[in-house]
Coordinates of C-alpha atoms in Angstrom, one line a residue:
M15 CA 0.0 0.0 0.0
K16 CA 1.1 3.3 -0.8
R17 CA 2.4 5.8 2.2
R18 CA 0.1 8.5 2.5
G19 CA 1.7 12.1 2.5
M20 CA 0.8 15.6 3.4
R21 CA -1.1 16.2 0.2
D22 CA -3.4 13.3 0.8
V23 CA -4.3 14.6 4.2
A24 CA -5.0 18.1 2.7
A25 CA -7.1 16.5 0.0
A26 CA -9.3 14.5 2.6
A27 CA -9.3 17.5 5.0
G28 CA -10.2 20.3 2.4
V29 CA -7.2 22.3 3.4
S30 CA -3.7 23.4 2.1
V31 CA -0.6 21.4 2.3
S32 CA 0.8 24.4 4.7
T33 CA -2.2 24.0 7.1
V34 CA -1.3 20.4 7.2
A35 CA 2.3 21.3 8.1
N36 CA 1.5 23.6 10.3
V37 CA -1.0 21.5 12.3
L38 CA 2.1 18.8 12.4
N39 CA 4.9 21.4 13.3
N40 CA 3.3 24.8 14.8
P41 CA -0.3 23.6 15.6
G42 CA -0.8 26.7 18.3
V43 CA -1.5 29.0 14.9
V44 CA -4.2 26.6 13.3
A45 CA -7.8 27.0 14.7
V46 CA -9.0 24.3 16.8
A47 CA -11.9 23.2 14.4
T48 CA -9.4 23.2 11.6
R49 CA -6.7 21.3 13.6
E50 CA -9.5 18.6 14.5
R51 CA -10.5 18.2 11.1
V52 CA -6.9 17.5 9.9
E53 CA -6.2 15.2 12.7
A54 CA -9.4 13.4 11.8
A55 CA -8.4 13.2 7.9
M56 CA -4.8 12.1 9.0
N57 CA -6.6 9.0 10.9
R58 CA -8.6 8.2 8.0
V59 CA -6.1 8.1 5.2
G60 CA -3.5 6.5 7.6
F61 CA -0.7 9.2 7.6
V62 CA 2.0 8.5 9.3
R63 CA 4.9 11.6 9.7
S64 CA 8.3 11.3 8.2
A65 CA 11.2 11.7 10.5
A66 CA 13.5 12.0 7.4
A67 CA 11.1 14.7 5.9
R68 CA 11.1 16.5 8.9
Q69 CA 14.9 16.7 9.1
L70 CA 15.0 17.8 5.6
R71 CA 13.1 20.5 6.7
G72 CA 15.6 21.6 9.1
L73 CA 13.9 20.4 12.2
P74 CA 15.5 18.5 15.0
S75 CA 15.2 14.7 15.2
R76 CA 12.9 13.2 17.9
L77 CA 15.0 10.1 18.6
V78 CA 17.9 9.9 21.1
G79 CA 20.3 7.1 21.7
S80 CA 21.3 5.6 25.1
I81 CA 24.2 3.6 25.3
T82 CA 24.8 2.1 28.5
L83 CA 26.8 -1.0 29.8
D84 CA 23.9 -3.5 30.4
Q85 CA 20.1 -2.8 30.3
G86 CA 19.8 -6.2 32.3
N87 CA 21.0 -4.5 35.2
P88 CA 17.9 -2.4 36.9
F89 CA 20.3 0.4 37.6
Y90 CA 20.5 1.3 34.1
A91 CA 16.9 0.6 33.3
E92 CA 16.2 3.1 36.2
L93 CA 18.7 5.7 34.5
N94 CA 16.9 5.0 31.3
R95 CA 13.5 5.9 32.9
G96 CA 14.9 9.0 34.0
I97 CA 16.2 9.8 30.4
E98 CA 12.6 8.8 29.2
D99 CA 10.6 10.8 31.6
H100 CA 12.5 14.2 30.4
L101 CA 12.5 13.0 26.7
D102 CA 8.7 12.3 26.6
E103 CA 7.9 15.8 27.7
A104 CA 9.8 17.6 25.0
G105 CA 8.4 15.0 22.7
C106 CA 11.4 12.6 21.8
M107 CA 11.7 9.4 22.3
L108 CA 14.4 6.9 23.7
L109 CA 16.4 4.2 21.8
A110 CA 18.4 2.4 24.3
C111 CA 21.7 0.2 23.5
S112 CA 24.1 -2.0 25.4
T113 CA 27.7 -2.6 25.4
D114 CA 28.4 -5.4 27.5
Q115 CA 31.5 -3.2 28.4
R116 CA 32.7 -4.2 24.9
A117 CA 34.3 -1.4 23.3
D118 CA 33.6 -2.9 19.8
R119 CA 29.7 -3.1 20.6
E120 CA 30.0 0.4 21.6
L121 CA 31.8 1.8 18.3
R122 CA 29.2 -0.1 16.5
A123 CA 26.2 1.2 18.4
L124 CA 27.7 4.7 17.9
Q125 CA 27.9 4.1 14.1
L126 CA 24.3 3.0 13.7
L127 CA 22.8 5.8 15.6
E128 CA 24.9 8.1 13.7
E129 CA 23.6 6.9 10.5
H130 CA 20.0 7.7 11.9
S131 CA 21.0 11.3 12.7
P132 CA 19.4 11.4 16.1
R133 CA 19.0 14.4 18.3
G134 CA 22.0 13.1 20.4
V135 CA 23.3 10.2 22.2
I136 CA 23.6 9.7 25.9
I137 CA 26.6 7.3 26.8
T138 CA 27.9 5.5 29.6
P139 CA 31.8 5.0 28.2
T140 CA 33.3 1.7 28.5
G141 CA 36.5 3.3 29.0
A142 CA 38.5 6.6 28.1
N143 CA 36.9 7.3 24.8
G144 CA 36.5 11.0 25.3
Q145 CA 38.2 11.7 21.9
R146 CA 36.4 9.4 19.9
L147 CA 33.2 10.8 21.6
A148 CA 34.4 14.1 21.3
A149 CA 34.3 13.3 17.1
V150 CA 31.0 12.4 17.0
S151 CA 29.9 15.7 18.7
A152 CA 31.9 17.6 16.1
R153 CA 30.4 15.6 13.2
G154 CA 27.0 17.1 14.4
T155 CA 25.8 14.5 16.8
P156 CA 25.8 16.0 20.3
V157 CA 26.9 13.6 23.1
V158 CA 26.4 13.7 27.0
L159 CA 28.3 11.2 29.3
L160 CA 26.4 9.5 31.6
D161 CA 27.5 8.5 35.2
A162 CA 31.2 9.6 34.0
R163 CA 33.1 12.4 34.3
Q164 CA 34.2 15.0 31.7
D165 CA 37.8 14.2 32.3
G166 CA 39.0 16.8 29.8
A167 CA 36.1 15.8 27.0
D168 CA 34.7 19.0 25.6
L169 CA 31.4 17.5 26.4
C170 CA 28.5 17.6 28.9
A171 CA 28.3 15.1 31.5
A172 CA 25.9 13.8 34.3
A173 CA 28.2 12.1 36.9
V174 CA 28.2 11.1 40.6
D175 CA 31.0 11.6 43.1
H176 CA 32.1 8.0 43.4
V177 CA 35.1 8.5 45.4
L178 CA 32.9 10.0 48.1
G179 CA 30.7 6.9 47.5
G180 CA 33.7 5.0 48.3
R181 CA 34.6 6.9 51.3
L182 CA 31.3 6.9 52.7
A183 CA 31.4 3.1 52.6
G184 CA 34.9 3.1 54.1
D185 CA 34.1 5.5 56.8
H186 CA 31.1 3.2 57.9
L187 CA 32.9 -0.1 58.2
L188 CA 36.0 1.8 60.3
A189 CA 33.5 3.1 62.5
L190 CA 31.9 -0.4 63.0
G191 CA 35.7 -1.8 64.0
H192 CA 36.2 -3.4 60.6
R193 CA 39.9 -3.5 59.4
R194 CA 39.8 -6.4 57.0
V195 CA 37.8 -5.1 53.8
A196 CA 37.4 -6.4 50.6
F197 CA 36.3 -4.6 47.5
L198 CA 34.2 -6.8 44.8
T199 CA 35.0 -5.1 41.6
A200 CA 33.9 -5.1 37.7
G201 CA 37.6 -4.1 36.9
D202 CA 39.4 -0.9 36.9
D203 CA 38.9 -0.2 33.1
I204 CA 35.3 1.4 34.4
A205 CA 36.0 4.9 35.8
P206 CA 33.2 4.8 38.2
V207 CA 34.3 1.4 39.7
R208 CA 38.0 2.9 39.9
E209 CA 37.0 6.1 41.7
R210 CA 34.7 4.1 44.1
R211 CA 37.8 1.9 44.7
A212 CA 39.9 4.7 45.3
G213 CA 37.5 6.5 47.8
L214 CA 37.3 3.4 49.6
A215 CA 41.1 3.0 50.0
A216 CA 41.6 6.3 51.0
A217 CA 39.3 6.1 53.9
L218 CA 41.1 3.2 54.9
E219 CA 44.4 4.5 54.5
G220 CA 43.6 7.5 56.9
A221 CA 42.1 5.2 59.5
G222 CA 44.5 6.3 62.1
A223 CA 45.7 4.9 65.5
G224 CA 44.7 1.1 65.9
P225 CA 45.1 -2.1 64.1
P226 CA 46.3 -2.2 60.4
V227 CA 44.1 -1.9 58.0
E228 CA 44.2 -4.3 55.1
V229 CA 41.9 -3.9 51.8
R230 CA 42.0 -6.2 48.7
A231 CA 40.2 -6.0 45.3
V232 CA 38.6 -9.3 44.4
E233 CA 37.3 -9.1 40.4
A234 CA 34.1 -10.4 40.1
G235 CA 32.1 -8.5 37.2
F236 CA 29.0 -6.7 37.8
S237 CA 26.7 -9.4 38.6
G238 CA 29.3 -10.6 41.4
G239 CA 27.8 -13.9 41.7
T240 CA 30.2 -16.4 40.5
D241 CA 31.2 -18.9 43.1
A242 CA 34.9 -18.7 42.2
A243 CA 34.6 -15.0 43.0
V244 CA 32.9 -15.5 46.3
S245 CA 35.3 -18.4 46.9
K246 CA 38.5 -16.1 46.2
L247 CA 36.8 -13.5 48.6
L248 CA 36.1 -15.7 51.8
A249 CA 39.5 -17.3 51.4
W250 CA 40.9 -14.2 52.4
A251 CA 38.7 -13.9 55.1
P252 CA 37.8 -10.4 55.4
S253 CA 35.1 -9.1 58.0
A254 CA 33.4 -6.7 55.6
V255 CA 33.0 -6.2 51.7
V256 CA 31.8 -3.5 49.8
C257 CA 30.3 -4.5 46.4
V258 CA 30.3 -2.9 43.1
N259 CA 26.5 -2.6 42.9
D260 CA 23.3 -3.9 44.8
I261 CA 23.1 -7.1 42.4
A262 CA 26.7 -8.2 43.3
A263 CA 25.9 -7.3 47.0
L264 CA 22.7 -9.5 46.7
A265 CA 24.7 -12.2 45.1
V266 CA 27.5 -12.4 47.8
I267 CA 24.8 -12.8 50.6
R268 CA 23.0 -15.7 48.9
A269 CA 26.3 -17.2 48.4
V270 CA 27.8 -16.8 52.0
Q271 CA 24.4 -17.6 53.4
A272 CA 24.6 -20.9 51.1
R273 CA 27.9 -21.6 52.8
G274 CA 26.5 -21.5 56.2
L275 CA 27.6 -18.3 57.2
R276 CA 25.5 -15.3 58.5
V277 CA 25.4 -11.7 57.4
P278 CA 26.1 -9.6 59.2
G279 CA 27.6 -11.9 61.6
D280 CA 30.3 -13.3 59.7
L281 CA 30.6 -10.8 57.2
S282 CA 29.1 -7.2 56.6
V283 CA 28.1 -6.6 53.2
V284 CA 27.8 -3.1 51.6
G285 CA 26.3 -2.5 48.2
Y286 CA 25.6 0.4 46.0
D287 CA 23.2 2.0 44.1
D288 CA 19.9 1.5 46.6
L289 CA 17.7 0.0 43.8
P290 CA 14.5 -0.6 45.1
F291 CA 14.9 -4.1 46.1
A292 CA 17.4 -3.1 48.7
A293 CA 15.3 -2.3 51.7
H294 CA 12.9 -5.4 50.8
V295 CA 15.7 -8.1 51.0
R296 CA 16.2 -9.8 54.1
P297 CA 18.6 -8.8 55.6
A298 CA 18.2 -5.4 54.2
L299 CA 21.0 -4.0 52.4
T300 CA 23.3 -1.2 53.6
T301 CA 24.1 0.8 50.3
V302 CA 25.6 3.6 48.9
A303 CA 22.7 5.5 47.2
R304 CA 22.7 7.6 44.3
P305 CA 19.5 9.5 42.8
I306 CA 19.5 7.4 39.7
R307 CA 16.1 8.8 38.0
A308 CA 17.7 12.4 38.7
L309 CA 21.0 11.6 36.8
G310 CA 19.3 10.3 34.0
R311 CA 16.8 13.3 33.6
V312 CA 19.6 15.9 33.9
A313 CA 21.7 13.7 31.4
A314 CA 18.5 14.3 29.1
E315 CA 18.5 18.1 29.9
L316 CA 22.1 18.8 29.0
L317 CA 21.4 17.1 25.9
L318 CA 18.3 18.8 24.7
A319 CA 20.2 22.0 25.7
E320 CA 22.8 21.5 22.9
G321 CA 22.8 23.4 20.0
G322 CA 21.0 26.6 21.9
G323 CA 22.8 30.0 21.3
G324 CA 25.6 30.1 23.7
H325 CA 25.4 26.5 25.1
R326 CA 28.6 25.6 27.1
H327 CA 29.3 22.2 28.0
R328 CA 29.3 21.5 31.6
E329 CA 29.4 18.6 34.3
A330 CA 26.6 18.4 36.7
M331 CA 28.0 16.5 39.8
F332 CA 25.5 14.1 42.1
A333 CA 26.7 13.5 45.7
P334 CA 25.8 9.8 47.0
R335 CA 24.8 9.2 50.6
L336 CA 25.1 6.2 53.0
V337 CA 22.0 4.2 53.5
V338 CA 22.4 2.0 56.7
R339 CA 20.4 -1.1 57.1
A340 CA 20.7 -4.6 58.5
T341 CA 23.7 -6.0 56.4
T342 CA 26.3 -4.4 58.3
A343 CA 27.1 -4.6 62.3
P344 CA 29.9 -3.9 64.5
I345 CA 33.0 -6.5 64.5
G346 CA 32.3 -8.9 67.2

């Protein structure tokens, strides 16, 4: 069946093509009765507006790309909801992609999105890709960094002070008397993870008088649930562990309990993110919270502001906070 265009709508409604165009792009200038007649005609003839035609007329795309590490992780789902909430208000739609922490998948996603001339791309980068992303921006596709610092890149960024997040976890465990603390990591190539580890280490190194403090990193990935990782963690016999995220923390708790050990009696556990389930698992999870949806929303605001007169790239920084629940206790 032939695709129906504005001329078909104009003929069906008995108006000019320019009136149809105004209904689509500037409805406020069209009388209500005329606008309703044109919209009814669109439905009758099966008209679907063309994004390509819209862009040919110099109007911005309504499509925004989101590239994150793992859409299966509830943290990124929450981030995308924050992005989507603001885009919806602006009449835009989100197209979300995952990279699985792979640079080749990130590059392919960027290339495919560029081919569709989106309004812009919001991305959690897999590594130090500032120059590549700046090149995408220079070619006309605005880029906003999500959960990542500018780090010298001429791009907008919505980020979290993860060094502070690591410090909050470390200070909490020190106050409970813990001196042998593990950090369950997803790898130092991910900047936010590296920053959390640095903050934790700084807190423990500044412990002052008392028994010596030790911190050791254990590689486990974002899910944190591999039996080998938990076995390696427990072989070191820490009294507490700070996990890369809440998903990993939950996996550690379940694995520790399956071995007949108690949380927090035998091992205190701290998560990161404060996902909705964290308050409802048993024991309820002590975690470092960050405003996830607000982070996504601000990233969308920064992106939609690109291209405006006098726009200057800026970095919006959020501060995390510690939420103490039942998975941490004084060392006994």
